[in-house]
Coordinates of C-alpha atoms and ligand atoms in Angstrom, one line a residue:
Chain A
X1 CA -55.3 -109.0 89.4
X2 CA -55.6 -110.4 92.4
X3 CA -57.2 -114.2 92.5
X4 CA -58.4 -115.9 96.3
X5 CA -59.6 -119.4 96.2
X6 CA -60.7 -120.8 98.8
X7 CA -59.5 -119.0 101.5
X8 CA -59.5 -120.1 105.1
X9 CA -58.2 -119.5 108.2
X10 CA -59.0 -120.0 112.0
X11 CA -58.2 -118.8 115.3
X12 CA -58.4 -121.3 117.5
X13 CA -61.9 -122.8 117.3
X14 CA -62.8 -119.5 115.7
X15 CA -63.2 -120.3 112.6
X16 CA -62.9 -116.8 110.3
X17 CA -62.8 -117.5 106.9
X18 CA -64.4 -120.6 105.6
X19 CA -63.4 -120.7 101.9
X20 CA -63.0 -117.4 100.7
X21 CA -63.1 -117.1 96.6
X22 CA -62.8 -113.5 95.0
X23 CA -61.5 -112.1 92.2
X24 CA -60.3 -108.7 92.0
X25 CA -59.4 -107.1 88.8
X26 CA -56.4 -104.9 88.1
X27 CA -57.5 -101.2 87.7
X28 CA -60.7 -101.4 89.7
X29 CA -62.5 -100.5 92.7
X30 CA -63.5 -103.4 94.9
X31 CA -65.9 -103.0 98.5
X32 CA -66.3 -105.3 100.7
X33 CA -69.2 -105.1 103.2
X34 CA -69.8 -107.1 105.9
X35 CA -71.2 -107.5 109.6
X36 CA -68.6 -106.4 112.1
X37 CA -65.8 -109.7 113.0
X38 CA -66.3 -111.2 109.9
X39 CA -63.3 -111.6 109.1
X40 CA -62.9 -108.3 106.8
X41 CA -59.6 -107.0 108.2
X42 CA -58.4 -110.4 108.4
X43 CA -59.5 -111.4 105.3
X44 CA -56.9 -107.9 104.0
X45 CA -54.0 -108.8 105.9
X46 CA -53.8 -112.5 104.6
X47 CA -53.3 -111.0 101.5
X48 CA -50.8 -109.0 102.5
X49 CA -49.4 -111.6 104.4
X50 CA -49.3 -110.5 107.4
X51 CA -51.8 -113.3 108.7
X52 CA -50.9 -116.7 107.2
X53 CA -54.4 -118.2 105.7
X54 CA -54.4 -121.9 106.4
X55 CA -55.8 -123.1 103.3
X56 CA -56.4 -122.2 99.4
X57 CA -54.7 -119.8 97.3
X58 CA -53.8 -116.2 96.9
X59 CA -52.2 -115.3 93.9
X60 CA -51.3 -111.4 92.7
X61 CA -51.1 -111.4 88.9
X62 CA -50.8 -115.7 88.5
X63 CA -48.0 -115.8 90.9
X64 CA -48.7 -117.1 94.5
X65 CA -48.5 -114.3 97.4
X66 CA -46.4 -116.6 99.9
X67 CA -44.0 -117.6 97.5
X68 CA -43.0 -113.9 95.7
X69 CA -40.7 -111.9 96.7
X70 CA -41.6 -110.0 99.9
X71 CA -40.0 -106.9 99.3
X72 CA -40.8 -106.3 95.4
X73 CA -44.6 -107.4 96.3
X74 CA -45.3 -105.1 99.0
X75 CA -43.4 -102.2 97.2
X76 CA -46.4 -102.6 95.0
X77 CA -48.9 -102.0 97.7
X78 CA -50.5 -99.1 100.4
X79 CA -52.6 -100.2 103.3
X80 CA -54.7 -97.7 105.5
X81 CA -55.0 -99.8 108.7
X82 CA -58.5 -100.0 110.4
X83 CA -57.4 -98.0 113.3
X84 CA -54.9 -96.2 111.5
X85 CA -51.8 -97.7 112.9
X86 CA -49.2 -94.5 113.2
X87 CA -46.1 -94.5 114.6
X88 CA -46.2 -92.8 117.9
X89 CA -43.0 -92.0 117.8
X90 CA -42.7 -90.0 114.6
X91 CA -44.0 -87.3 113.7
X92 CA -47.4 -86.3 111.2
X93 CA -45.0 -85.4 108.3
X94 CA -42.3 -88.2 109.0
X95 CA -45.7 -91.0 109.0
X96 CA -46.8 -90.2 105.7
X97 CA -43.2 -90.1 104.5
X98 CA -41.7 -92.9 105.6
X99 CA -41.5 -94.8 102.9
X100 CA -39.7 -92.6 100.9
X101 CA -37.0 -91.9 103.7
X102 CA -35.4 -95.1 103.6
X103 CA -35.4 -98.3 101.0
X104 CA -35.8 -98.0 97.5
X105 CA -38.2 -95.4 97.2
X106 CA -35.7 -93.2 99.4
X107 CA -34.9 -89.4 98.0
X108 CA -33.9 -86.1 100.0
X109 CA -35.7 -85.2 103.6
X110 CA -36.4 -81.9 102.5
X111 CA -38.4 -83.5 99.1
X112 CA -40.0 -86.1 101.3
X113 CA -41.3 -83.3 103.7
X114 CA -42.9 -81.3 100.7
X115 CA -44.3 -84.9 99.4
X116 CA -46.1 -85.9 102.5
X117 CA -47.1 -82.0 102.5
X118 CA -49.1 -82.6 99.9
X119 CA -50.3 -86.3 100.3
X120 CA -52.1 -84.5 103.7
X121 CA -53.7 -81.7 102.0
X122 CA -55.4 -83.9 100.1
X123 CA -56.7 -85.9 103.0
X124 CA -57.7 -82.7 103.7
X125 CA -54.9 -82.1 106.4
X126 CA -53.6 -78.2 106.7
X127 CA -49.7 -78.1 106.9
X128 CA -49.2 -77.3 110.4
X129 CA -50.8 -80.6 111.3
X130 CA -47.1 -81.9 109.5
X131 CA -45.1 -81.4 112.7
X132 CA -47.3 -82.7 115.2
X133 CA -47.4 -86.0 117.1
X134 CA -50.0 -88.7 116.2
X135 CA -51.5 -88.4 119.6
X136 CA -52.2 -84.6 119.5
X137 CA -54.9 -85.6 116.7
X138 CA -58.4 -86.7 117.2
X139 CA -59.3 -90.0 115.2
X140 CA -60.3 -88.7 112.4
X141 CA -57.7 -86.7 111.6
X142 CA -54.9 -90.2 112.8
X143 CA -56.8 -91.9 110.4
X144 CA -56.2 -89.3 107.5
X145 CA -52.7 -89.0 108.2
X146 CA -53.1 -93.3 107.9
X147 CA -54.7 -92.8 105.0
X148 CA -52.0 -90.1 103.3
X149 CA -49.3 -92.4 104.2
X150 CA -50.9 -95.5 102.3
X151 CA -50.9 -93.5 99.3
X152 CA -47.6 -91.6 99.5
X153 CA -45.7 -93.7 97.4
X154 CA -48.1 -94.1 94.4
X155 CA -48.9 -97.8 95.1
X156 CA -50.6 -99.5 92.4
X157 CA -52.8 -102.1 94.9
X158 CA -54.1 -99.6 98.0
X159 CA -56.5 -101.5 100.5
X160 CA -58.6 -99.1 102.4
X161 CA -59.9 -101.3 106.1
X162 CA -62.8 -98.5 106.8
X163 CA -61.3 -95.5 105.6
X164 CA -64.3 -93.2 106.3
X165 CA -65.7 -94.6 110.0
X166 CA -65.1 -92.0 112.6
X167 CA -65.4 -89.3 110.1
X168 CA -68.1 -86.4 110.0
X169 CA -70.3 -86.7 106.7
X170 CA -68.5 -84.0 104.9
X171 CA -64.9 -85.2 105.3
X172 CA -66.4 -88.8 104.8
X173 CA -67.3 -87.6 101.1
X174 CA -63.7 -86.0 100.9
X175 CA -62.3 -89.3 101.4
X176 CA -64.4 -91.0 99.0
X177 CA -63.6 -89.0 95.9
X178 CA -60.2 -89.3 96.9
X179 CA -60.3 -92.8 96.8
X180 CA -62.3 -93.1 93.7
X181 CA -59.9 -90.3 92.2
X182 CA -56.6 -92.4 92.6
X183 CA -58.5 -95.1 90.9
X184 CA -59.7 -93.5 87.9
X185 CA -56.4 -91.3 87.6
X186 CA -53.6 -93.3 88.8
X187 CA -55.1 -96.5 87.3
X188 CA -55.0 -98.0 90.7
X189 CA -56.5 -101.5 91.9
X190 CA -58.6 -100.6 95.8
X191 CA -60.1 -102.8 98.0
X192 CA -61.7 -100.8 100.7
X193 CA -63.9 -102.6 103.5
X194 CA -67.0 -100.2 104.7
X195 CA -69.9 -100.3 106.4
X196 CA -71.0 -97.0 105.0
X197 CA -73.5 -97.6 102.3
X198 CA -72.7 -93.8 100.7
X199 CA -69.5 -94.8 100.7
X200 CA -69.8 -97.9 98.7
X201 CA -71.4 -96.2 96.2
X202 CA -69.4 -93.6 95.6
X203 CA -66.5 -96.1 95.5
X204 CA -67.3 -99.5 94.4
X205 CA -67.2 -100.3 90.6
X206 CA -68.0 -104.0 92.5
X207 CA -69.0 -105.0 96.1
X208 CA -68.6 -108.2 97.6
X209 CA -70.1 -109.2 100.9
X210 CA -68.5 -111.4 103.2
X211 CA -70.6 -113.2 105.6
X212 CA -69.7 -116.7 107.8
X213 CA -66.6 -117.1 105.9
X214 CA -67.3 -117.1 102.6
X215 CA -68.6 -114.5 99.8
X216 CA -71.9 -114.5 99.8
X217 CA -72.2 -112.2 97.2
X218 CA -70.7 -110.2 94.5
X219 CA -71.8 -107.9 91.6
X220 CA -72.0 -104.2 90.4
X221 CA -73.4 -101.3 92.6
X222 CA -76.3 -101.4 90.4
X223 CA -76.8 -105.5 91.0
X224 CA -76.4 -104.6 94.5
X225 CA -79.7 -102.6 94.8
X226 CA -81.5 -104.8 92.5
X227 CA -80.7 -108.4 94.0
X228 CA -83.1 -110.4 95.7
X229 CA -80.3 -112.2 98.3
X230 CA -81.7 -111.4 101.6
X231 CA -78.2 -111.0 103.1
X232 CA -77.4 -108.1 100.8
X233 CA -80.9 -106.5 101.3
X234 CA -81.0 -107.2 105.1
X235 CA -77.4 -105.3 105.2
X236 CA -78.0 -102.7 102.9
X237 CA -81.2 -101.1 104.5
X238 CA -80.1 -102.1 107.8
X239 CA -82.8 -104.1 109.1
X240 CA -82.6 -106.0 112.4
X241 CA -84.4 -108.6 111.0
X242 CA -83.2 -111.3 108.5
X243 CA -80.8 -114.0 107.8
X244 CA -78.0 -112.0 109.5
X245 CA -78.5 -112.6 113.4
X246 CA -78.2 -109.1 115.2
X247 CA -76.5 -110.8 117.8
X248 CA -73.1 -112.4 116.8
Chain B
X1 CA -54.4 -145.2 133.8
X2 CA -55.3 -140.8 133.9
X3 CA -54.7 -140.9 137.4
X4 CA -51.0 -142.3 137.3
X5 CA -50.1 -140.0 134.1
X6 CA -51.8 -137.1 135.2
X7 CA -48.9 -135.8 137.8
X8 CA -46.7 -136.7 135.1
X9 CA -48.5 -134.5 132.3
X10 CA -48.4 -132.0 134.6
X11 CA -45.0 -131.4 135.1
X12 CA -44.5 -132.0 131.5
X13 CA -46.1 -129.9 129.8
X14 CA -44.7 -126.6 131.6
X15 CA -41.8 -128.2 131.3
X16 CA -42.7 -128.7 127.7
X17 CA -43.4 -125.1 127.3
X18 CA -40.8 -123.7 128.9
X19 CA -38.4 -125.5 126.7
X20 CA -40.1 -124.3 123.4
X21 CA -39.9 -120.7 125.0
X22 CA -36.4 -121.3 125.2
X23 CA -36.0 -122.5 121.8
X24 CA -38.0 -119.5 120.1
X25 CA -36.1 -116.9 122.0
X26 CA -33.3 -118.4 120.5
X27 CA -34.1 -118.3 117.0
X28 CA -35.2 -115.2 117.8
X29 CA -31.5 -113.7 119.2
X30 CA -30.2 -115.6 116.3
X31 CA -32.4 -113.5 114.2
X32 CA -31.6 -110.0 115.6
X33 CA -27.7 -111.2 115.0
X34 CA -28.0 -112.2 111.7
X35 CA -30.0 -108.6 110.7
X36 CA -27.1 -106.8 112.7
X37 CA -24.7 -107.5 109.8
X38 CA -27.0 -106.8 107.2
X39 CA -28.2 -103.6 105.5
X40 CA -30.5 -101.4 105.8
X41 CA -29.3 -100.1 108.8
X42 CA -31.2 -97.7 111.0
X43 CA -28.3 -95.2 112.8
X44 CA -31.3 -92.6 113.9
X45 CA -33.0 -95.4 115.4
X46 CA -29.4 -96.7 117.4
X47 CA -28.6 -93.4 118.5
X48 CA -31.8 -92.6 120.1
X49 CA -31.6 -96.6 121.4
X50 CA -28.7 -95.7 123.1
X51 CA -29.6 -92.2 124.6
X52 CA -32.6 -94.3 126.1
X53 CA -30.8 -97.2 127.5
X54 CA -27.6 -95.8 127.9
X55 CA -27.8 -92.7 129.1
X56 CA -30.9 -92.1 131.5
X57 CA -30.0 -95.4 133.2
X58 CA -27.2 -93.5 134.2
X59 CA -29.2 -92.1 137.6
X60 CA -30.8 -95.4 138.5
X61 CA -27.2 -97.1 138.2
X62 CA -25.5 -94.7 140.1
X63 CA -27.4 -95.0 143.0
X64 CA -27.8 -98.8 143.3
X65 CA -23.9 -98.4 142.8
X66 CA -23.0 -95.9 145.4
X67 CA -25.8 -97.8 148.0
X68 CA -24.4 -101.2 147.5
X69 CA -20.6 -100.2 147.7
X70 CA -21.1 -98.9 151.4
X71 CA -23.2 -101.2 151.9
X72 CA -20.4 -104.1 151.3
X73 CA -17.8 -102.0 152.9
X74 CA -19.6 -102.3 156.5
X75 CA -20.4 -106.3 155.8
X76 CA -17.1 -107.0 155.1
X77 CA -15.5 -104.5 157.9
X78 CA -17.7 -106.3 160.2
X79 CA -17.0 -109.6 158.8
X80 CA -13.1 -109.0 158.7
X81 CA -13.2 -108.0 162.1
X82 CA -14.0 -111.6 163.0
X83 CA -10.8 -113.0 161.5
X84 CA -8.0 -109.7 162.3
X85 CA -8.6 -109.2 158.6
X86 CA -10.6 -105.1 158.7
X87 CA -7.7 -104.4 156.3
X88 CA -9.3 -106.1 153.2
X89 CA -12.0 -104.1 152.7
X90 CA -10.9 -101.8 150.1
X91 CA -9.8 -104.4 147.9
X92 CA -13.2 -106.6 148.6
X93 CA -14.9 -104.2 148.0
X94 CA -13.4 -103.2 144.6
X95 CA -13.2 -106.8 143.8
X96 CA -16.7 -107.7 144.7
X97 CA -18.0 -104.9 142.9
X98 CA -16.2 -104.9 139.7
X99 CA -16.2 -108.8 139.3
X100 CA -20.4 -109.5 140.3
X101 CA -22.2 -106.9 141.9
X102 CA -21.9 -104.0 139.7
X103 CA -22.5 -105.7 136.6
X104 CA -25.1 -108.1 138.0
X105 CA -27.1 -105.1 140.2
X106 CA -26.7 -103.1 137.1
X107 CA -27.9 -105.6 134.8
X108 CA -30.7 -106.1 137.2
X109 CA -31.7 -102.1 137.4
X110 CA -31.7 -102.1 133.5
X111 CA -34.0 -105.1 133.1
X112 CA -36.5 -103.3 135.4
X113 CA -35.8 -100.0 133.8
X114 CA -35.4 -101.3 130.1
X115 CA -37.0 -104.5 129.7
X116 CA -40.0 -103.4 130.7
X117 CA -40.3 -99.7 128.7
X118 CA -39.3 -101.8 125.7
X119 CA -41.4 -104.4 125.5
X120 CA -44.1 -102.5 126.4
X121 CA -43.2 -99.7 123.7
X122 CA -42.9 -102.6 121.1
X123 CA -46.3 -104.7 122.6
X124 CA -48.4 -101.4 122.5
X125 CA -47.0 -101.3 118.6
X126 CA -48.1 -104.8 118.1
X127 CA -51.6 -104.2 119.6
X128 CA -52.2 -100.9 117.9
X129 CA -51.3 -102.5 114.1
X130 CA -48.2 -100.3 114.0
X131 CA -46.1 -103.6 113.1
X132 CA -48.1 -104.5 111.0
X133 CA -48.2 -101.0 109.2
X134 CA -44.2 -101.1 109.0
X135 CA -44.5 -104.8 106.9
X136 CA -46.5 -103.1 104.4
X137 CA -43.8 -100.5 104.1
X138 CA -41.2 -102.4 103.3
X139 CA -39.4 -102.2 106.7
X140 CA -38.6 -105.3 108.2
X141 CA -39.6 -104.9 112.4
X142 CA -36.6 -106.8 113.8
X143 CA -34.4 -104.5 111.7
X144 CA -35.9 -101.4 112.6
X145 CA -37.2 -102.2 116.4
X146 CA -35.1 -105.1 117.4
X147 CA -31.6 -104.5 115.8
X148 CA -31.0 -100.6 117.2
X149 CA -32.3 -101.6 120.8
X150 CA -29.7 -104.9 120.9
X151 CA -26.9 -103.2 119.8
X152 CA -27.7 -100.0 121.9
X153 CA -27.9 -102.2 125.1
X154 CA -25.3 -104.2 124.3
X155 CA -22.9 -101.3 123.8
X156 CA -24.2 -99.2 126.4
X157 CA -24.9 -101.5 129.4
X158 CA -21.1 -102.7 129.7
X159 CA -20.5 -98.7 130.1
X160 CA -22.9 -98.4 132.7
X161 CA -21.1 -100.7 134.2
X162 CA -17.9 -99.5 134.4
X163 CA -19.4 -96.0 135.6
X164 CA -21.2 -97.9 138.3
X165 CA -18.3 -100.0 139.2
X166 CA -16.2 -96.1 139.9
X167 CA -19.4 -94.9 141.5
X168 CA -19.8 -98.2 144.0
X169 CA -15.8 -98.5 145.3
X170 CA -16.6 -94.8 145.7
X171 CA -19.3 -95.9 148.0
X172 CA -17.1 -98.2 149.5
X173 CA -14.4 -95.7 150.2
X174 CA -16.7 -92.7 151.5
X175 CA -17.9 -95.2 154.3
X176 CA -14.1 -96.7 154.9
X177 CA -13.3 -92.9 155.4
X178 CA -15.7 -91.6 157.3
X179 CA -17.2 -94.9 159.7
X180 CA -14.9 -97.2 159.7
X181 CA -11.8 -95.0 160.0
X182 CA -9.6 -95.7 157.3
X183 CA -7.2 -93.4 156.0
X184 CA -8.0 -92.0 152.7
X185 CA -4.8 -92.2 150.8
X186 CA -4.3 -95.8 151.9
X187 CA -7.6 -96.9 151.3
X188 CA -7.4 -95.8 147.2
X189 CA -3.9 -97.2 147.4
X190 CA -5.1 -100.8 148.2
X191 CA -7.9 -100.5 146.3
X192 CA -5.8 -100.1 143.2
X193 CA -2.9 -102.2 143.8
X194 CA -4.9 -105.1 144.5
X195 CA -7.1 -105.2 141.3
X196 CA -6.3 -106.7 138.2
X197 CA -7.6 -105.7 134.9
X198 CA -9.4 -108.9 134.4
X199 CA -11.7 -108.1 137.1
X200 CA -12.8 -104.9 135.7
X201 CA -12.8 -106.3 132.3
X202 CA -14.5 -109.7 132.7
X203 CA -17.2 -107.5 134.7
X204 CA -17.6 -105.5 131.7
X205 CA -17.9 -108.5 129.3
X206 CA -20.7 -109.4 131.5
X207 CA -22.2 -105.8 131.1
X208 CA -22.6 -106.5 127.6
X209 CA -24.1 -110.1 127.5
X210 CA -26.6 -108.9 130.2
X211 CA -27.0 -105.8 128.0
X212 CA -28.3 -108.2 124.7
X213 CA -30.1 -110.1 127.5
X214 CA -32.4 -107.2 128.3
X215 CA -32.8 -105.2 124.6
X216 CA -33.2 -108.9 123.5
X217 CA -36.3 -110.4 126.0
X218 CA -37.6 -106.7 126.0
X219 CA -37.9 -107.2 122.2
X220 CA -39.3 -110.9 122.1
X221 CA -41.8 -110.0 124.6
X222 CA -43.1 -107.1 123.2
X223 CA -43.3 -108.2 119.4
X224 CA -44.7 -111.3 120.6
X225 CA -47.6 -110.0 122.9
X226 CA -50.8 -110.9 123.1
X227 CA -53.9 -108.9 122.3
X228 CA -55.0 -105.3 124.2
X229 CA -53.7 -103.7 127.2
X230 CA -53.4 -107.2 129.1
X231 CA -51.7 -108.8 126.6
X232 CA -48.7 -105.7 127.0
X233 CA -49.1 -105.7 130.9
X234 CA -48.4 -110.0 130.4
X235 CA -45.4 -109.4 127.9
X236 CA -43.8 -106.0 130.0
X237 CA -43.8 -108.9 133.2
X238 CA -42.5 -111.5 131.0
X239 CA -39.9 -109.3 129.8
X240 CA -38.4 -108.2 133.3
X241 CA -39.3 -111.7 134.8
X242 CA -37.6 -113.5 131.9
X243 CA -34.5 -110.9 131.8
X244 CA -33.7 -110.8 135.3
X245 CA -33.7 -115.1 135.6
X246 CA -31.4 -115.3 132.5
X247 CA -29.6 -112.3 133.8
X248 CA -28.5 -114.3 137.3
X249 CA -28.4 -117.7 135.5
X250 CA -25.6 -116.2 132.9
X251 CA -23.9 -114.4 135.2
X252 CA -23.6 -117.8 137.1
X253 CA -22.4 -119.4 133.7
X254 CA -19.8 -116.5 132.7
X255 CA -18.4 -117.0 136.5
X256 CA -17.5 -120.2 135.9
X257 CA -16.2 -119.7 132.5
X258 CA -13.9 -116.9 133.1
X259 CA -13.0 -117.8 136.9
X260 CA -12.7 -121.7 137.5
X261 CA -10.2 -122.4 136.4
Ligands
ADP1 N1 -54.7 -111.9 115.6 C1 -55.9 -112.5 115.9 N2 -55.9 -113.5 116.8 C2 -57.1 -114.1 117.2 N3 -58.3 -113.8 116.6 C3 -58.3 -112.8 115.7 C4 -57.1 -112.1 115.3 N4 -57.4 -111.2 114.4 C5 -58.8 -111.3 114.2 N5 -59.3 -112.2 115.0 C6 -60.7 -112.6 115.1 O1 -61.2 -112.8 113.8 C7 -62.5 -112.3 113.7 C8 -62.6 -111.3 112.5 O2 -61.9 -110.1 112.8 P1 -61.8 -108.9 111.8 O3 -61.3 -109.4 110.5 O4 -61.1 -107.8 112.5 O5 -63.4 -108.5 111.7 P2 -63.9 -107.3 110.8 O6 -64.8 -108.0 109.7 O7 -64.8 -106.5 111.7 O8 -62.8 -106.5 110.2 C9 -62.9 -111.7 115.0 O9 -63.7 -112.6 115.7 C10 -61.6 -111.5 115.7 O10 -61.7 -111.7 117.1
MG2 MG1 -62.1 -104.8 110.6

């Protein structure tokens, strides 16, 4: 389970996140929607540590995020970046297997290869696509390959920063089952930020939405629909109009 | 009261800054040490490291080299021949090139060549979330970025300067033999019975120190650059800019270290 309580951080004068409390339980599938530069991505990578919040607590399973032990707490976790993040450098096949070429997860090349094989057919990848170069691929397919790589190693926490955006509509739905399948089979805990509201429902057990800092609100897929907030209603039917300024 | 500390503020705080620049690059070189010694290492990463640095410098080395060793041997021909002393110039010129300018003119070519692809490499990685992406699998970025292009540079730099050091008294002795008239045999004779292994060797110490130097800034700059393509443009100019500086100032320092005494 992971546990935020009041969360900040600020760049600058910008100030992000504003007190940031969620609650995400182990096993389930948590969205997060949001206007764009919210602070979604951010609010992801403090977590992970790799942007220090300035205030509150994050804690995975009671124990506080900055004090655990780097290595054994982000062995536990996969994160598909919002613009997918590959190496340049390295190859399709060598992306999605890099965590098992090297550290504790390390076995033979040849294994790894047939692993991250695999892990991109079902991102709906075809094999030769394995020994090409991240920049031979249009964005959809880089952020497949991102996505194959964050779950390569099994991870039991996999954060997803908009895994379906740039996608066409049928691939879209590919991903989503995917991700809803690793949850329901592999028992997995997701967080996945979207602004596709198909996707949120094929994937949320519970959505949060994030808006000037904080959580505005939280609940079921079926509270979503049903809740009077004018935030959620305003953002889920996409209306101009509301207590979400168009202009930000 | 503003307009008297005003001046004062500003030379302070660039001053300031420039010091806590100073500071952070070196906990930063204390950092990429510390991970040499330490596994995981990443010998894919080295080799490649040094087929970049080392090896394709080799072209832009060479020719600074054979350019600046003719290049000396007319200035000091033409300088000699103000004292009777024409006679010198193989030996200046093998001195002068093995003890500053090969190693300093090298070190100078690789920071232009080096610094800058590296840092921007490693800035375009820190833009594009690829940094990031190595965190969260378990690799730690000053191991696997910093670490094989240190010890690559460091290593291969001090090489390049020998090679250019042979290439540049080679320039020397191609225009002592064919302009200024000096018999070839002689010429290679005086060059070698007048240089001492120190020479070559201090030159070659310096190689590797300007080597770190360049791997190392190239490194800072790059993981520490700010956002989108002007924030890599700013840390690729910060890399050469702040290479090349520390590049002259140590060479000054090692000078006076190995040769003052
Ligand atoms: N490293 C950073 N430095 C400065 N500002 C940042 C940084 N990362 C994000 N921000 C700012 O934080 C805000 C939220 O960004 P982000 O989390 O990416 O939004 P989104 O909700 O669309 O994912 C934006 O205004 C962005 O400019
Ligand atoms: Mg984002």
């Amino acid at each position: 389970m992971i546990t935020l309580t009041g969360v900040t951080k600020t760049f600058g004068k910008n100030r992000v996140l504003r007190g940031v409390d969620l609650t995400i339980p182990s096993g389930q599938s948590m969205v997060i929607i949001g206007g764009s530069g919210t602070g979604k991505s951010v609010l992801l990578k403090c977590i992970l540590g790799l942007v220090r919040h300035d205030g509150g607590t994050i804690t995975l399973d009671g124990q506080d995020v900055t004090t655990a032990d780097r290595d054994a707490f982000l062995a536990r976790f996969g994160m598909l970046f919002q613009g997918g993040a590959l190496f340049d450098s390295l190859r399709v096949w060598e992306n999605v297997a890099f965590r098992l070429m090297r550290g504790a997860l390390k076995r033979p090349k040849q294994e790894a290869r047939e692993i991250a094989i695999e892990k991109l057919r079902r991102v709906g990848l075809r094999p030769e696509v394995a020994d090409q170069f991240p920049a031979e691929l249009s964005g959809g397919m880089q952020k497949r390959v991102g996505l194959a790589r964050a779950i390569a190693a099994e991870p039991e926490i996999i954060f997803f920063d908009e895994p379906t955006t740039g996608l066409d509509p049928i691939m879209a739905g590919v991903i989503n089952d995917l991700i809803r399948e690793i949850v329901t089979e592999m028992g997995a805990t997701a967080m996945t930020i979207t602004h596709d509201m198909s996707s949120v429902r094929a994937i949320a057990d519970r959505v949060a939405m994030l808006h000037d800092g904080v959580i505005q609100w939280t609940g079921t897929v079926g509270e979503m629909d049903a809740t009077p907030d004018p935030y959620v209603q305003q953002f889920i039917h996409g209306r101009a109009t509301g207590p979400i300024a168009a202009v930000r | 009261m503003t307009a008297l500390t005003a001046p004062l503020a500003a030379i302070g705080r660039p001053v300031l800054a420039a010091l806590a620049l100073i500071g952070r690059i070196a906990l930063f070189a204390a950092r990429v040490v510390g991970h040499m010694v330490r596994p995981p290492f990443y010998p894919r990463e080295f080799l490649q490291a040094l087929l970049q640095i080392g090896w394709f410098s080799l072209p832009v080395v060479g020719l600074t080299a054979v350019f600046t060793g003719g290049a000396l041997a007319l200035q000091i021909y033409s300088g000699g021949a103000r004292f009777n002393a024409e006679a010198v110039v193989p030996s200046i010129v093998a001195i002068g090139m093995v003890r500053e300018l090969g190693p300093v003119l090298g070190g100078l070519m690789v920071a232009a060549r080096v610094a800058s692809s590296i840092a921007a490499e490693i800035g375009t990685m820190k833009v594009t979330e690829q940094i990031d992406a190595l965190v969260t699998l378990s690799t730690d970025p000053i191991k696997y970025l910093a670490v094989p292009r240190v010890l690559a540079a460091t290593l291969a730099v001090p090489v390049l300067v020998a090679v250019g050091d042979a290439i540049g008294i080679a320039g020397g002795w191609l225009v002592g033999v064919n302009r200024l008239g000096f018999n070839s045999t002689v010429y290679l004779q005086n060059t070698v019975d007048f240089l001492e292994s120190w020479d070559v060797v201090s030159g070659l110490w310096k190689g590797a120190a300007f080597g770190f130097i360049v791997a190392l800034m190239g490194c800072y700059h790059g993981m520490n650059s700010g956002r989108g393509a002007q924030g890599v443009g700013a840390a690729t100019k910060a890399a050469v800019v702040g290479a090349s500086v520390l590049i002259l100032a140590t060479n000054y320092l090692l000078t006076e270290v190995f040769f003052s005494a």
